Tab-separated table of C-alpha atoms in Angstrom:
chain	number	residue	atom	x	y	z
H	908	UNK	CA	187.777	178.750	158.756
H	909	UNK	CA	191.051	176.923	157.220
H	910	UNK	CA	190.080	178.401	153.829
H	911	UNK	CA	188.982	181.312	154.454
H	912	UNK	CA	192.448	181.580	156.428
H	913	UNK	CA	194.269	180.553	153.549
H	914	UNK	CA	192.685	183.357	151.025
H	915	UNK	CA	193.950	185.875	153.040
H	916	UNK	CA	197.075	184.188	153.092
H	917	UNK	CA	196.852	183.875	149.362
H	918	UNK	CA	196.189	187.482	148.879
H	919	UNK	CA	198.877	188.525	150.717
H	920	UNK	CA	201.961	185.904	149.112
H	921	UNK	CA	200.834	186.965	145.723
H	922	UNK	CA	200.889	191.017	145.980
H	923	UNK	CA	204.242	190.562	147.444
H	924	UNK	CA	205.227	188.434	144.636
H	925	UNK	CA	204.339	190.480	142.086
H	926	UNK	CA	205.776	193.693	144.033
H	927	UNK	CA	209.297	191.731	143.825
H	928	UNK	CA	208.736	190.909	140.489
H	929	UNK	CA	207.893	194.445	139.966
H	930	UNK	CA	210.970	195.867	141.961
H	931	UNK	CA	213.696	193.296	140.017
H	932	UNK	CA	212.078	194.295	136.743
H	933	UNK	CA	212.635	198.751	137.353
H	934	UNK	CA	216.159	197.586	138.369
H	935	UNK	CA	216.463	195.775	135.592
H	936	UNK	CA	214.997	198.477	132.865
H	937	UNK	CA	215.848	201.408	134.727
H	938	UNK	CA	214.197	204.474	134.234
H	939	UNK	CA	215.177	205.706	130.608
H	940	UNK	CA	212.201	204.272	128.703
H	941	UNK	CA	209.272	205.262	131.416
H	942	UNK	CA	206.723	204.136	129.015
H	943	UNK	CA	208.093	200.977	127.856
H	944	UNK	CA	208.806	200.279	132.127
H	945	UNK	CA	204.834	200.709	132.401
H	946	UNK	CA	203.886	198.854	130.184
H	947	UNK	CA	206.255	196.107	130.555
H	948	UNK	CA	204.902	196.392	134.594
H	949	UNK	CA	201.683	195.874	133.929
H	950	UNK	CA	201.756	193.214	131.690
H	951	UNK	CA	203.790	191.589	133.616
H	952	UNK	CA	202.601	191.688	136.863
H	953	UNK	CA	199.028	190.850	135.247
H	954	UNK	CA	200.461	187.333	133.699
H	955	UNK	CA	202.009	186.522	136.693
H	956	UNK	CA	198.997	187.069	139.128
H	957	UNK	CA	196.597	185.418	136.574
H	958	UNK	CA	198.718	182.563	135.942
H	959	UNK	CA	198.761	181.690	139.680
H	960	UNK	CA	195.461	182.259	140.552
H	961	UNK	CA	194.521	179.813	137.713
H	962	UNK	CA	196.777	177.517	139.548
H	963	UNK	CA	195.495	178.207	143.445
H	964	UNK	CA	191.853	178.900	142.800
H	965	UNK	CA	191.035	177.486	139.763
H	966	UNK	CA	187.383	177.487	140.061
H	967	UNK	CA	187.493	181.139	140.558
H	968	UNK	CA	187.220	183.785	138.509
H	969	UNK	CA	189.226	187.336	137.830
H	970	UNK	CA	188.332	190.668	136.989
H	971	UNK	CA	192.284	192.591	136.346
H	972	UNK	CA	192.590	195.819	135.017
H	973	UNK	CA	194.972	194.015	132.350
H	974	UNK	CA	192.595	191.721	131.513
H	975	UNK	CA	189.915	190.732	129.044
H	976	UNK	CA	186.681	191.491	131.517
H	977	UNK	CA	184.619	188.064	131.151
H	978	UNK	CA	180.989	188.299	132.139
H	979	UNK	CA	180.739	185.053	133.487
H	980	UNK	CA	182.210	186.644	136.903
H	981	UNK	CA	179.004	188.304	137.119
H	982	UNK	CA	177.303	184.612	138.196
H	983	UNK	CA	180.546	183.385	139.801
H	984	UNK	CA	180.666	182.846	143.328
H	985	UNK	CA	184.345	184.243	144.256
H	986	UNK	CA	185.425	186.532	141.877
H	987	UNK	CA	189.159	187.642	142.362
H	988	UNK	CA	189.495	191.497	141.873
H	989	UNK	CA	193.234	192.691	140.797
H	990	UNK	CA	195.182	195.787	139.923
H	991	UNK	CA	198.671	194.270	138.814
H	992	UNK	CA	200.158	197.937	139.325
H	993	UNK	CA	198.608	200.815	140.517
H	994	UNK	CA	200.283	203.489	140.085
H	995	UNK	CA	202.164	202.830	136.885
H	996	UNK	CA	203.336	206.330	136.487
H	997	UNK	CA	204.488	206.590	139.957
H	998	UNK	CA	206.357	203.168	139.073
H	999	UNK	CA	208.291	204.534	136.056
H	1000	UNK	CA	210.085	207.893	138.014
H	1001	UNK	CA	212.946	207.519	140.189
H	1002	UNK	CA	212.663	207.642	143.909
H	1003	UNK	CA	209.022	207.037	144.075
H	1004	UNK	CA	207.346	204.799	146.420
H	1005	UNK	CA	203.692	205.610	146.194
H	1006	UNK	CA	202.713	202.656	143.585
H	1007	UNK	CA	201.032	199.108	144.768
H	1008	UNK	CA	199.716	195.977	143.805
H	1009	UNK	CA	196.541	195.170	144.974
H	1010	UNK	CA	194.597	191.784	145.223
H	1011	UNK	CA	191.179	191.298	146.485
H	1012	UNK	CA	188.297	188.733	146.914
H	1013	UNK	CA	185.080	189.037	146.825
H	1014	UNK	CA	182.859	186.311	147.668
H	1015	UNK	CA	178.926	186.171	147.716
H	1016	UNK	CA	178.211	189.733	147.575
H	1017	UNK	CA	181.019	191.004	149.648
H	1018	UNK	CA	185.163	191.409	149.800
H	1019	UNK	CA	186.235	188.853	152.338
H	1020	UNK	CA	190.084	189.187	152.099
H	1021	UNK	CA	192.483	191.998	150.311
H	1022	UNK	CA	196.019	192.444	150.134
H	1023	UNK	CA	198.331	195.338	149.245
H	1024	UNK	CA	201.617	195.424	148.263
H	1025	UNK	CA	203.570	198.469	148.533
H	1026	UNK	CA	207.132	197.053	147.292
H	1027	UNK	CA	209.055	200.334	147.380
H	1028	UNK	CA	208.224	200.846	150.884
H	1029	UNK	CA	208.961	197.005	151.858
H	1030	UNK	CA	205.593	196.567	153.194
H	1031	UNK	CA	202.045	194.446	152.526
H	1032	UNK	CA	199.172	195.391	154.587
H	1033	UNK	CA	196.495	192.326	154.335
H	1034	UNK	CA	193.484	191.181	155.861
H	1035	UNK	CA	195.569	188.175	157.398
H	1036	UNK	CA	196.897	190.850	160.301
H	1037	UNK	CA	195.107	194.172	159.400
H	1038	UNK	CA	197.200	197.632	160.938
H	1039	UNK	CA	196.678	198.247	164.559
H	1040	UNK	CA	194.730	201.844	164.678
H	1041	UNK	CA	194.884	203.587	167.988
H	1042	UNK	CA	191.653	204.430	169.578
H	1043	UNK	CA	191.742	207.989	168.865
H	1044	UNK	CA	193.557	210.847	167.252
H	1045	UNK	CA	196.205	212.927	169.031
H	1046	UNK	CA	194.180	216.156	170.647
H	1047	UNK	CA	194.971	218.844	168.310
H	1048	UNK	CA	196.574	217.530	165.550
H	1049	UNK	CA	195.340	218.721	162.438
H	1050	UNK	CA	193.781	216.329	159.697
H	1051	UNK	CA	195.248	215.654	156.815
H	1052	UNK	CA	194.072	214.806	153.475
H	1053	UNK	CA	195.560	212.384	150.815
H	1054	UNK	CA	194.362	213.125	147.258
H	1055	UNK	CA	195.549	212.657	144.016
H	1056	UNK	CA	198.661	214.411	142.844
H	1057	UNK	CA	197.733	214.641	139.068
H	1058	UNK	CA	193.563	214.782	139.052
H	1059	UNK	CA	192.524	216.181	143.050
H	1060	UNK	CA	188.788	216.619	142.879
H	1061	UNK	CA	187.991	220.520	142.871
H	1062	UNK	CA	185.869	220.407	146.305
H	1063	UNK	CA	189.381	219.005	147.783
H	1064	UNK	CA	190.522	221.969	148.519
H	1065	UNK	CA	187.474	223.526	149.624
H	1066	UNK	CA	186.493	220.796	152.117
H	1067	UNK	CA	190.977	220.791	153.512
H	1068	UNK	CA	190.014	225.004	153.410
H	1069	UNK	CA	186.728	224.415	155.617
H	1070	UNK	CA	187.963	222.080	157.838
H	1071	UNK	CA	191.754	223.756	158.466
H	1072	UNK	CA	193.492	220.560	156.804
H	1073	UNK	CA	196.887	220.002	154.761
H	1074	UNK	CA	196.188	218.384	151.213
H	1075	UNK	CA	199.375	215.932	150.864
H	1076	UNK	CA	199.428	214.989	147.345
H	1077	UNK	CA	199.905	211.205	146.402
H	1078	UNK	CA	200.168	208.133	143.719
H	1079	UNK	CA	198.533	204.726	143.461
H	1080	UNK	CA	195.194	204.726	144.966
H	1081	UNK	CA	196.559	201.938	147.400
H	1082	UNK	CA	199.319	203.685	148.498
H	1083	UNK	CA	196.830	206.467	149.729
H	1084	UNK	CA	194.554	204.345	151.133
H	1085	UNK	CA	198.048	202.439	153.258
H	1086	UNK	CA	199.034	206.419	154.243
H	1087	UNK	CA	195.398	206.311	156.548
H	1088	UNK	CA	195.856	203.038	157.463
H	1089	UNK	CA	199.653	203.772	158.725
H	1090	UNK	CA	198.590	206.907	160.477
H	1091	UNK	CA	200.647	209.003	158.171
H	1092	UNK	CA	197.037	210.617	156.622
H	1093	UNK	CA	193.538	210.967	158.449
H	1094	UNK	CA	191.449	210.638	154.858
H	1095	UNK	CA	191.823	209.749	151.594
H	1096	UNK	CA	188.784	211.302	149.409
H	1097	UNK	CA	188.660	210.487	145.934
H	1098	UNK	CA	185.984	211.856	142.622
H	1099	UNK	CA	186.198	211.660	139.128
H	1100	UNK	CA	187.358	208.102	137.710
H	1101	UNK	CA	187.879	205.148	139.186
H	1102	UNK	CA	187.616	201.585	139.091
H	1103	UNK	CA	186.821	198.329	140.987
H	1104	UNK	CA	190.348	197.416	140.878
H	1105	UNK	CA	191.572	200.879	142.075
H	1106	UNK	CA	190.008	200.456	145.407
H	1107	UNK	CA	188.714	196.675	146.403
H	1108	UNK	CA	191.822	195.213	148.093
H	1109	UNK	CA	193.049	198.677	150.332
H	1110	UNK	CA	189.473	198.959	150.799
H	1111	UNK	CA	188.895	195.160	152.312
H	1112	UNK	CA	191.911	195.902	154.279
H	1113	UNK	CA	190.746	199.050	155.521
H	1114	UNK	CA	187.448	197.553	156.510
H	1115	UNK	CA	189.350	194.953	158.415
H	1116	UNK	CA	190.869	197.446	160.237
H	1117	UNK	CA	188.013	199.677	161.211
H	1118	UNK	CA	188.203	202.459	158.822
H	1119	UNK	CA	185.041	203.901	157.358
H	1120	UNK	CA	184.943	203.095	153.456
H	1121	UNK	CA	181.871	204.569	151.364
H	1122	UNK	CA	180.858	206.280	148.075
H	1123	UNK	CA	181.505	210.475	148.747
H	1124	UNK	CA	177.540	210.990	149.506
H	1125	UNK	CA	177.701	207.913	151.490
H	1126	UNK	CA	176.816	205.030	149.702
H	1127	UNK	CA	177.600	201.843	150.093
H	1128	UNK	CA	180.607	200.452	147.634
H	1129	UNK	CA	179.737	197.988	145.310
H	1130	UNK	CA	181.850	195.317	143.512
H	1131	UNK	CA	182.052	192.607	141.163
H	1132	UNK	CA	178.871	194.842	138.850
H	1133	UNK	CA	178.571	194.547	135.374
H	1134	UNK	CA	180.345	198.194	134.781
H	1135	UNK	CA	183.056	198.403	136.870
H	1136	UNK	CA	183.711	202.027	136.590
H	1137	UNK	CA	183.662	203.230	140.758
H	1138	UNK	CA	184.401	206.765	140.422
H	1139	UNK	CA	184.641	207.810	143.998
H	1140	UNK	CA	185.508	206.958	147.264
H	1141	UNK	CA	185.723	207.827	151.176
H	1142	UNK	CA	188.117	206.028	153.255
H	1143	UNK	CA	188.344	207.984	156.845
H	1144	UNK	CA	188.571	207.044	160.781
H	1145	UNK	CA	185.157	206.303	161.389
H	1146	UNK	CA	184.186	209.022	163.891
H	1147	UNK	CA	185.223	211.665	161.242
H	1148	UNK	CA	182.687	209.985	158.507
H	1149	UNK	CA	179.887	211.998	159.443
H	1150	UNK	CA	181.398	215.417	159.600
H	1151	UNK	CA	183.137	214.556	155.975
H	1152	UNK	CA	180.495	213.536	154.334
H	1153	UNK	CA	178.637	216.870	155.682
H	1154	UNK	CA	181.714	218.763	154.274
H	1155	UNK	CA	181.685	216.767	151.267
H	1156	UNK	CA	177.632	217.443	150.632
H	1157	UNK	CA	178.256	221.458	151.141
H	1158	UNK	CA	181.305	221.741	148.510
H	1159	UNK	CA	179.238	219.981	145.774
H	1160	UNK	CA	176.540	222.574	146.601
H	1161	UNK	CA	178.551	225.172	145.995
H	1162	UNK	CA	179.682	223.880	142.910
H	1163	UNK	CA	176.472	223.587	140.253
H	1164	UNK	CA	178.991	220.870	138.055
H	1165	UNK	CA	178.994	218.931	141.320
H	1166	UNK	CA	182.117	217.245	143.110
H	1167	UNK	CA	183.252	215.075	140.081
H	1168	UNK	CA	184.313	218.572	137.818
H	1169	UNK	CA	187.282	218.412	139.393
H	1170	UNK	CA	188.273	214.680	139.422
C-alpha cells in the first residue's frame, strides 16, 4: 500500500509544481505575447513533468500531450498520462483561472491515482484526499451545466432547455471537471474532440470521489489505447447519470448529425 500511497502523492507534488512553474512564468511574460506565453507554457511545463517522472518512476512510461507518443506504452504496465497545461488559451488572458495541469496513472488496465492542479485558484484536488461530496443536492436547486466556452456541443443547450438548467461556460477541461467536484456545477458534459490527456487525471479524481464518469451514451472510458483521441465525456453526481444519459440519447435523436455536430 506504501507505493501505491506514494503515486498519489507523486501525482499530486508534481501538478502543483508545474502550476507554480506555470504561475512564475505568466508573471514573468505577462500577457502581451499570448501566443508566445502558450507556447512557452506548454513546453515548459511538459519538460519539467517529463524530466521528473524519468527521475521518480523511471521504469514507467508517459503519454503527454507535448510529447512524442511512443508505442511501447501500449505493453507497459504503468503508463503515466499528462496534460502539462490545459487550458492554454485560458492561461494566456488576464484574470483567468479556469486552466490546469493534470497528471494521471494508469496501471494494469485502469487509472489508480490523478492529480489536478488548478494554480490560479491555489488549489490541487488528488486522489491522495479526494473532495468531500455531500450526500445529496439541496431540494430545489436547479442543475447546472459546465460546458465549453469556445466549442459547447449543440445538444447542450437542448438537454440545459429540457431539463430547466443554466449552461455556465468554462476553460480547461480540468477546471470543469474541479467546478462538479467543488459543488460549484452539477455536470460537466463534453462532445466533439478530446483526448486521453484532457480527461484521465480530473476523471481518476472524480472517480475517487464518487462522481459518475462515462462516454455520453454510457460507455465505459478507456485509456492508455493505441489512438488516444476520447472525444466525449460525462462526469455527473451519480444519481443524475441515468436521467442524463436519457436526456443525452433524446437530443442526438433529434439531431440526424448526432451529438458531436456541435462539439
Amino acid at each position: 500500500m506504501k507505493s501505491i500511497r506514494n503515486d498519489h502523492e507523486v501525482a499530486r507534488d508534481l501538478a502543483s509544481e508545474a502550476g507554480q512553474l506555470l504561475l512564475r512564468l505568466r508573471a514573468r511574460h505577462g500577457f502581451d505575447e499570448p501566443e508566445v506565453l502558450r507556447t512557452l507554457g506548454d513546453r515548459s511545463s511538459h519538460e519539467f513533468l517529463f524530466s521528473a517522472l524519468g527521475r521518480l518512476r523511471p521504469s514507467d512510461a508517459v503519454l503527454s500531450e507535448e510529447g512524442a507518443d511512443d508505442a511501447a506504452r501500449l505493453s507497459a504496465r504503468r503508463v503515466w498520462i499528462i496534460d502539462p497545461l490545459d487550458g492554454t488559451r485560458e492561461f494566456s488572458e488576464p484574470g483567468r483561472t479556469d486552466w490546469a495541469v493534470h497528471v494521471a496513472l494508469w496501471e494494469n488496465g485502469d487509472l489508480v491515482a490523478g492529480a489536478v492542479a488548478l494554480p490560479s485558484q491555489g488549489s490541487c484536488l488528488s486522489t491522495v484526499d479526494p473532495p468531500w461530496l455531500p450526500e445529496e443536492r439541496p431540494e430545489g436547486q436547479r442543475l447546472r451545466i459546465t460546458a465549453s466556452r469556445t466549442r459547447p456541443p449543440a445538444f447542450v443547450q437542448r438537454m440545459a432547455t429540457q431539463l430547466g438548467a443554466e449552461v455556465i461556460p468554462m476553460g480547461s477541461a480540468g477546471a470543469k471537471i474541479c467546478a462538479v467536484l467543488l459543488g460549484m456545477a452539477d455536470i460537466y458534459v463534453h462532445a466533439g474532440g478530446q483526448y486521453e490527456w484532457d480527461s484521465a487525471a480530473p476523471v481518476a479524481v472524480a472517480r475517487a470521489a464518487g462522481l459518475h464518469a462515462s462516454r455520453i451514451d454510457g460507455s465505459e472510458l478507456r485509456y492508455n489505447v493505441a489512438d488516444p483521441l476520447l472525444p466525449d465525456i460525462l462526469v455527473c453526481r451519480s444519481e443524475l447519470s441515468g436521467m442524463l444519459l436519457a436526456s443525452i440519447r433524446d437530443g442526438a435523436d433529434l439531431d440526424s448529425a448526432g451529438p458531436h455536430a456541435g462539439g
